[in-house]
CSV table of C-alpha atoms in Angstrom, one decimal:
chain,number,residue,atom,x,y,z
A,1,LYS,CA,15.7,3.8,5.9
A,2,LYS,CA,15.1,5.2,9.4
A,3,LEU,CA,12.5,2.6,10.2
A,4,GLN,CA,14.9,-0.1,8.9
A,5,SER,CA,17.6,1.3,11.1
A,6,LYS,CA,15.4,1.2,14.2
A,7,LEU,CA,14.5,-2.5,13.5
A,8,THR,CA,18.2,-3.4,12.9
A,9,ASP,CA,19.0,-1.9,16.4
A,10,ASN,CA,16.7,-4.6,17.8
A,11,ARG,CA,15.4,-2.6,20.8
A,12,LEU,CA,12.1,-1.5,22.1
A,13,GLU,CA,11.2,1.9,20.6
A,14,VAL,CA,8.2,4.0,19.6
A,15,VAL,CA,8.2,5.9,16.3
A,16,GLU,CA,5.3,8.1,15.2
A,17,LEU,CA,4.0,8.9,11.7
A,18,VAL,CA,1.9,12.1,11.8
A,19,HIS,CA,-0.1,12.7,8.6
A,20,GLU,CA,-2.6,15.1,7.3
A,21,ALA,CA,-6.0,13.8,6.2
A,22,GLY,CA,-5.8,12.9,2.6
A,23,SER,CA,-2.1,12.4,2.5
A,24,GLY,CA,-2.3,8.6,2.1
A,25,GLY,CA,-1.0,7.8,5.6
A,26,THR,CA,-3.1,4.7,6.0
A,27,THR,CA,-2.1,3.4,2.6
A,28,LEU,CA,1.5,4.1,3.3
A,29,VAL,CA,1.5,2.2,6.6
A,30,ARG,CA,-0.1,-0.8,4.9
A,31,SER,CA,2.6,-0.7,2.3
A,32,ILE,CA,5.3,-0.5,5.0
A,33,ALA,CA,3.7,-3.5,6.8
A,34,PHE,CA,3.7,-5.5,3.6
A,35,ASN,CA,7.3,-4.6,2.7
A,36,PHE,CA,8.8,-5.3,6.1
A,37,SER,CA,6.8,-8.5,6.7
A,38,THR,CA,9.2,-10.6,4.7
A,39,ASN,CA,12.1,-9.8,7.1
A,40,TYR,CA,10.4,-9.0,10.4
A,41,PRO,CA,7.3,-10.3,12.2
A,42,THR,CA,4.8,-7.6,11.4
A,43,ILE,CA,1.6,-7.0,13.3
A,44,ILE,CA,-1.1,-4.4,12.5
A,45,LEU,CA,-2.8,-4.0,15.8
A,46,ARG,CA,-6.5,-3.0,15.6
A,47,ARG,CA,-7.1,-3.0,19.3
A,48,TYR,CA,-5.2,-3.6,22.5
A,49,LEU,CA,-6.6,-6.0,25.1
A,50,HIS,CA,-4.1,-5.7,27.9
A,51,ARG,CA,-3.2,-9.4,28.8
A,52,LYS,CA,-4.5,-11.1,25.7
A,53,THR,CA,-2.6,-8.9,23.2
A,54,ILE,CA,0.7,-9.1,25.1
A,55,ASP,CA,0.4,-12.9,25.4
A,56,GLY,CA,-0.1,-13.2,21.7
A,57,LEU,CA,2.9,-10.9,20.9
A,58,ARG,CA,5.0,-12.9,23.4
A,59,VAL,CA,4.2,-16.2,21.5
A,60,ILE,CA,5.1,-14.6,18.2
A,61,TYR,CA,8.3,-13.2,19.6
A,62,ASP,CA,9.4,-16.3,21.5
A,63,GLN,CA,8.4,-19.1,19.2
A,64,TYR,CA,8.9,-17.5,15.8
A,65,THR,CA,11.8,-15.2,16.2
A,66,LYS,CA,13.4,-16.8,19.3
A,67,GLY,CA,14.3,-13.2,20.3
A,68,SER,CA,16.6,-12.7,17.3
A,69,LEU,CA,14.3,-10.2,15.6
A,70,PRO,CA,12.2,-7.4,16.9
A,71,LEU,CA,8.5,-7.2,16.2
A,72,LEU,CA,7.2,-4.4,14.0
A,73,VAL,CA,3.9,-3.4,15.6
A,74,ILE,CA,1.8,-0.9,13.7
A,75,LEU,CA,-1.1,0.8,15.2
A,76,GLU,CA,-3.3,3.7,14.1
A,77,SER,CA,-4.1,6.0,17.0
A,78,PHE,CA,-7.8,6.2,16.1
A,79,GLU,CA,-8.1,2.5,16.7
A,80,VAL,CA,-5.7,1.9,19.6
A,81,LYS,CA,-5.6,4.9,22.0
A,82,ASP,CA,-3.0,3.8,24.5
A,83,SER,CA,0.4,3.0,22.8
A,84,ASN,CA,2.1,3.8,26.2
A,85,LEU,CA,0.4,0.7,27.8
A,86,LEU,CA,1.6,-1.5,24.9
A,87,TYR,CA,5.2,-0.1,25.3
A,88,ARG,CA,5.1,-0.7,29.1
A,89,ASP,CA,3.8,-4.3,28.7
A,90,LEU,CA,6.5,-5.1,26.1
A,91,ALA,CA,9.2,-3.6,28.3
A,92,ASN,CA,8.0,-5.6,31.3
A,93,ALA,CA,8.0,-8.8,29.1
A,94,LEU,CA,11.6,-7.9,27.9
A,95,LYS,CA,10.5,-8.0,24.3
A,96,ASN,CA,12.0,-5.9,21.6
A,97,ALA,CA,9.8,-4.1,19.1
A,98,VAL,CA,9.4,-1.0,17.0
A,99,ILE,CA,6.0,0.4,17.6
A,100,LEU,CA,4.9,2.6,14.7
A,101,VAL,CA,2.1,4.8,15.9
A,102,VAL,CA,0.2,6.4,13.1
A,103,HIS,CA,-2.1,9.4,13.6
A,104,ARG,CA,-3.6,12.4,12.0
A,105,GLY,CA,-2.4,15.6,13.6
A,106,SER,CA,-0.7,18.9,13.4
A,107,LEU,CA,2.4,18.8,11.3
A,108,LEU,CA,3.7,21.9,13.1
A,109,LYS,CA,4.0,20.0,16.4
A,110,ALA,CA,5.4,16.9,14.7
A,111,PHE,CA,8.3,18.8,13.0
A,112,SER,CA,9.8,19.5,16.5
A,113,SER,CA,10.4,15.9,17.3
A,114,THR,CA,13.1,13.6,16.0
A,115,LYS,CA,11.0,10.5,16.7
A,116,LYS,CA,8.2,11.6,14.4
A,117,PHE,CA,7.9,11.3,10.7
A,118,VAL,CA,5.5,13.6,8.9
A,119,LEU,CA,3.5,13.2,5.7
A,120,LYS,CA,1.9,16.2,4.2
A,121,ALA,CA,-1.3,15.9,2.2
A,122,GLN,CA,-0.3,18.6,-0.4
A,123,LEU,CA,1.7,17.1,-3.2
A,124,GLU,CA,4.5,19.3,-4.7
A,125,GLY,CA,6.9,19.3,-7.6
A,126,LEU,CA,8.0,15.8,-8.7
A,127,GLU,CA,5.4,14.2,-6.4
A,128,ILE,CA,2.6,15.6,-8.6
A,129,LEU,CA,4.2,14.2,-11.7
A,130,ALA,CA,4.7,10.8,-10.0
A,131,PHE,CA,1.0,10.7,-9.0
A,132,GLU,CA,-0.1,11.8,-12.4
A,133,ASN,CA,1.9,9.1,-14.1
A,134,LYS,CA,0.9,6.4,-11.7
A,135,PHE,CA,-2.9,7.2,-11.7
A,136,GLN,CA,-2.9,7.5,-15.5
A,137,ASN,CA,-1.9,3.8,-15.7
A,138,PHE,CA,-4.9,2.8,-13.7
A,139,VAL,CA,-7.6,4.5,-15.9
A,140,GLU,CA,-8.6,5.1,-19.5
A,141,GLY,CA,-10.5,7.6,-21.5
A,142,LYS,CA,-12.0,10.6,-19.8
A,143,SER,CA,-10.7,9.8,-16.4
A,144,LYS,CA,-7.2,9.7,-17.8
A,145,GLU,CA,-7.6,13.1,-19.3
A,146,GLN,CA,-9.0,14.5,-16.0
A,147,VAL,CA,-6.1,13.1,-14.0
A,148,LYS,CA,-3.7,14.8,-16.4
A,149,LYS,CA,-5.5,18.2,-15.9
A,150,ILE,CA,-5.3,18.2,-12.1
A,151,PRO,CA,-2.1,20.4,-11.9
A,152,GLN,CA,-3.5,23.0,-14.3
A,153,GLU,CA,-7.0,23.0,-12.8
A,154,TYR,CA,-5.7,23.5,-9.3
A,155,ARG,CA,-2.8,25.8,-10.0
A,156,ARG,CA,-4.5,28.6,-8.1
A,157,GLN,CA,-5.3,26.3,-5.1
A,158,PRO,CA,-2.4,23.9,-4.9
A,159,LYS,CA,-3.1,22.9,-1.3
A,160,TYR,CA,-5.9,20.7,-2.7
A,161,ILE,CA,-3.6,18.6,-4.9
A,162,SER,CA,-3.3,15.5,-2.8
A,163,PRO,CA,-3.3,11.7,-3.1
A,164,VAL,CA,-7.1,11.6,-2.3
A,165,LEU,CA,-7.8,14.1,-5.1
A,166,TYR,CA,-6.0,11.9,-7.6
A,167,ALA,CA,-7.9,8.8,-6.3
A,168,LEU,CA,-11.2,10.5,-6.5
A,169,THR,CA,-10.5,11.9,-10.0
A,170,ALA,CA,-9.3,8.6,-11.3
A,171,PHE,CA,-11.9,6.3,-9.7
A,172,GLY,CA,-14.9,8.6,-9.0
A,173,LYS,CA,-17.7,6.7,-7.4
A,174,ASP,CA,-15.7,3.5,-7.5
A,175,TYR,CA,-13.1,4.9,-5.1
A,176,LYS,CA,-13.1,2.4,-2.2
A,177,GLY,CA,-11.5,4.5,0.4
A,178,LEU,CA,-13.9,7.4,0.5
A,179,GLY,CA,-16.3,6.1,3.2
A,180,GLY,CA,-13.4,5.4,5.7
A,181,TYR,CA,-11.7,8.6,4.8
A,182,ILE,CA,-14.8,10.7,5.5
A,183,SER,CA,-15.5,8.8,8.8
A,184,LYS,CA,-12.0,9.3,10.0
A,185,CYS,CA,-12.0,13.0,9.1
A,186,ILE,CA,-15.2,13.6,10.9
A,187,GLY,CA,-14.5,11.4,13.8
A,188,GLY,CA,-11.1,12.9,14.6
Protein backbone atom coordinates (compact mmCIF):
# COMPACT_ATOMS: atom_id res chain seq x y z
CA LYS A 1 0.00 0.00 0.00
CA LYS A 2 2.83 2.40 0.82
CA LEU A 3 4.52 1.77 -2.52
CA GLN A 4 1.22 2.30 -4.31
CA SER A 5 0.79 5.59 -2.44
CA LYS A 6 4.27 6.74 -3.48
CA LEU A 7 3.48 5.95 -7.12
CA THR A 8 0.14 7.74 -6.92
CA ASP A 9 1.93 10.87 -5.66
CA ASN A 10 3.77 10.93 -9.02
CA ARG A 11 7.02 12.41 -7.70
CA LEU A 12 10.65 11.40 -7.74
CA GLU A 13 11.36 9.38 -4.63
CA VAL A 14 13.65 6.65 -3.31
CA VAL A 15 12.31 3.83 -1.15
CA GLU A 16 14.47 1.08 0.31
CA LEU A 17 13.67 -2.54 1.04
CA VAL A 18 16.21 -4.00 3.46
CA HIS A 19 16.06 -7.75 3.84
CA GLU A 20 17.93 -10.48 5.58
CA ALA A 21 19.47 -13.23 3.48
CA GLY A 22 16.97 -16.02 3.06
CA SER A 23 13.92 -13.83 3.57
CA GLY A 24 12.80 -14.02 -0.05
CA GLY A 25 13.59 -10.37 -0.78
CA THR A 26 14.59 -10.96 -4.40
CA THR A 27 11.49 -13.06 -5.03
CA LEU A 28 9.29 -10.43 -3.37
CA VAL A 29 10.73 -7.66 -5.55
CA ARG A 30 10.12 -9.64 -8.72
CA SER A 31 6.54 -10.20 -7.61
CA ILE A 32 6.16 -6.47 -6.92
CA ALA A 33 7.50 -5.68 -10.40
CA PHE A 34 5.06 -8.09 -12.00
CA ASN A 35 2.07 -6.82 -10.02
CA PHE A 36 2.76 -3.13 -10.66
CA SER A 37 3.73 -3.54 -14.32
CA THR A 38 0.11 -3.55 -15.48
CA ASN A 39 -0.43 -0.02 -14.12
CA TYR A 40 3.02 1.60 -14.17
CA PRO A 41 6.01 1.33 -16.50
CA THR A 42 8.25 -0.95 -14.47
CA ILE A 43 11.96 -1.41 -14.99
CA ILE A 44 14.25 -3.84 -13.21
CA LEU A 45 17.62 -2.19 -13.59
CA ARG A 46 20.54 -4.61 -13.70
CA ARG A 47 23.21 -1.96 -14.26
CA TYR A 48 23.41 1.77 -14.61
CA LEU A 49 25.31 3.27 -17.51
CA HIS A 50 25.14 7.00 -16.89
CA ARG A 51 23.90 8.49 -20.18
CA LYS A 52 22.64 5.35 -21.88
CA THR A 53 20.31 4.34 -19.03
CA ILE A 54 18.87 7.78 -18.44
CA ASP A 55 18.25 8.19 -22.20
CA GLY A 56 16.35 4.88 -22.23
CA LEU A 57 14.31 5.86 -19.18
CA ARG A 58 13.55 9.22 -20.78
CA VAL A 59 12.16 7.48 -23.89
CA ILE A 60 9.92 5.25 -21.78
CA TYR A 61 8.75 8.20 -19.71
CA ASP A 62 8.15 10.62 -22.58
CA GLN A 63 6.78 8.31 -25.27
CA TYR A 64 4.83 5.75 -23.32
CA THR A 65 3.52 7.63 -20.30
CA LYS A 66 3.63 11.18 -21.69
CA GLY A 67 4.56 12.19 -18.14
CA SER A 68 1.22 11.08 -16.73
CA LEU A 69 2.65 8.16 -14.78
CA PRO A 70 5.85 7.79 -12.80
CA LEU A 71 8.29 5.01 -13.57
CA LEU A 72 8.82 2.22 -11.06
CA VAL A 73 12.56 1.52 -11.16
CA ILE A 74 13.73 -1.47 -9.15
CA LEU A 75 17.37 -2.07 -8.50
CA GLU A 76 19.20 -4.46 -6.27
CA SER A 77 22.13 -2.79 -4.59
CA PHE A 78 24.50 -5.70 -5.25
CA GLU A 79 23.95 -5.12 -8.99
CA VAL A 80 23.65 -1.32 -9.12
CA LYS A 81 25.85 0.41 -6.58
CA ASP A 82 24.98 4.06 -7.10
CA SER A 83 21.26 4.77 -6.78
CA ASN A 84 22.14 8.39 -5.92
CA LEU A 85 23.45 8.94 -9.46
CA LEU A 86 20.23 7.53 -10.90
CA TYR A 87 18.18 9.82 -8.65
CA ARG A 88 20.23 12.88 -9.64
CA ASP A 89 19.96 12.09 -13.35
CA LEU A 90 16.19 11.61 -13.13
CA ALA A 91 15.86 14.87 -11.17
CA ASN A 92 17.94 16.74 -13.78
CA ALA A 93 15.76 15.27 -16.54
CA LEU A 94 12.62 16.32 -14.59
CA LYS A 95 11.25 12.76 -14.65
CA ASN A 96 9.13 11.29 -11.88
CA ALA A 97 9.86 7.82 -10.60
CA VAL A 98 9.82 5.70 -7.51
CA ILE A 99 13.21 4.05 -7.20
CA LEU A 100 12.94 0.90 -5.10
CA VAL A 101 16.43 0.05 -3.86
CA VAL A 102 16.68 -3.48 -2.54
CA HIS A 103 19.57 -4.66 -0.43
CA ARG A 104 20.58 -7.08 2.24
CA GLY A 105 21.55 -5.41 5.43
CA SER A 106 21.10 -4.81 9.11
CA LEU A 107 17.46 -4.62 10.06
CA LEU A 108 18.38 -2.69 13.21
CA LYS A 109 19.56 0.28 11.17
CA ALA A 110 16.63 -0.02 8.78
CA PHE A 111 13.98 0.20 11.51
CA SER A 112 15.10 3.77 12.26
CA SER A 113 14.09 5.12 8.84
CA THR A 114 10.59 5.84 7.57
CA LYS A 115 11.68 5.42 3.94
CA LYS A 116 12.79 1.84 4.48
CA PHE A 117 10.75 -1.33 4.47
CA VAL A 118 12.19 -4.38 6.18
CA LEU A 119 11.81 -8.09 5.54
CA LYS A 120 12.99 -10.51 8.19
CA ALA A 121 14.18 -13.98 7.24
CA GLN A 122 12.67 -15.68 10.29
CA LEU A 123 9.05 -16.64 9.79
CA GLU A 124 6.70 -16.34 12.75
CA GLY A 125 3.16 -17.31 13.72
CA LEU A 126 0.74 -17.26 10.80
CA GLU A 127 3.59 -16.80 8.31
CA ILE A 128 4.79 -20.34 9.14
CA LEU A 129 1.34 -21.78 8.53
CA ALA A 130 1.02 -19.86 5.25
CA PHE A 131 4.39 -21.12 3.99
CA GLU A 132 3.62 -24.66 5.11
CA ASN A 133 0.29 -24.64 3.24
CA LYS A 134 1.75 -23.06 0.11
CA PHE A 135 4.76 -25.36 -0.14
CA GLN A 136 2.69 -28.48 0.54
CA ASN A 137 0.77 -27.65 -2.64
CA PHE A 138 4.00 -27.77 -4.66
CA VAL A 139 5.20 -31.22 -3.60
CA GLU A 140 4.01 -34.76 -2.91
CA GLY A 141 4.98 -37.74 -0.80
CA LYS A 142 8.02 -37.56 1.45
CA SER A 143 8.78 -33.90 0.64
CA LYS A 144 5.24 -32.95 1.66
CA GLU A 145 5.71 -34.70 5.01
CA GLN A 146 9.07 -32.97 5.55
CA VAL A 147 7.56 -29.54 4.85
CA LYS A 148 4.84 -30.24 7.42
CA LYS A 149 7.47 -31.22 10.04
CA ILE A 150 9.52 -28.00 9.80
CA PRO A 151 7.88 -26.13 12.73
CA GLN A 152 8.26 -29.14 15.02
CA GLU A 153 11.83 -29.99 13.97
CA TYR A 154 13.01 -26.40 14.40
CA ARG A 155 11.02 -25.51 17.53
CA ARG A 156 14.27 -25.14 19.54
CA GLN A 157 15.92 -23.07 16.79
CA PRO A 158 13.09 -20.98 15.31
CA LYS A 159 15.50 -18.45 13.78
CA TYR A 160 16.18 -20.99 11.02
CA ILE A 161 12.55 -21.19 9.90
CA SER A 162 12.71 -19.09 6.74
CA PRO A 163 11.46 -19.03 3.14
CA VAL A 164 14.74 -20.59 2.00
CA LEU A 165 14.34 -23.48 4.47
CA TYR A 166 10.89 -24.21 3.04
CA ALA A 167 12.19 -24.06 -0.54
CA LEU A 168 15.17 -26.32 0.23
CA THR A 169 12.98 -28.80 2.09
CA ALA A 170 10.34 -28.90 -0.63
CA PHE A 171 12.56 -28.97 -3.70
CA GLY A 172 15.89 -30.32 -2.41
CA LYS A 173 18.47 -30.53 -5.18
CA ASP A 174 15.92 -29.13 -7.66
CA TYR A 175 15.76 -25.79 -5.83
CA LYS A 176 16.76 -23.32 -8.56
CA GLY A 177 17.65 -20.35 -6.35
CA LEU A 178 20.38 -21.98 -4.28
CA GLY A 179 23.39 -21.03 -6.42
CA GLY A 180 22.44 -17.35 -6.58
CA TYR A 181 21.51 -17.32 -2.90
CA ILE A 182 24.90 -18.69 -1.84
CA SER A 183 26.79 -16.36 -4.19
CA LYS A 184 24.98 -13.30 -2.88
CA CYS A 185 25.48 -14.35 0.74
CA ILE A 186 29.19 -14.93 0.30
CA GLY A 187 29.69 -11.90 -1.96
CA GLY A 188 28.01 -9.48 0.33
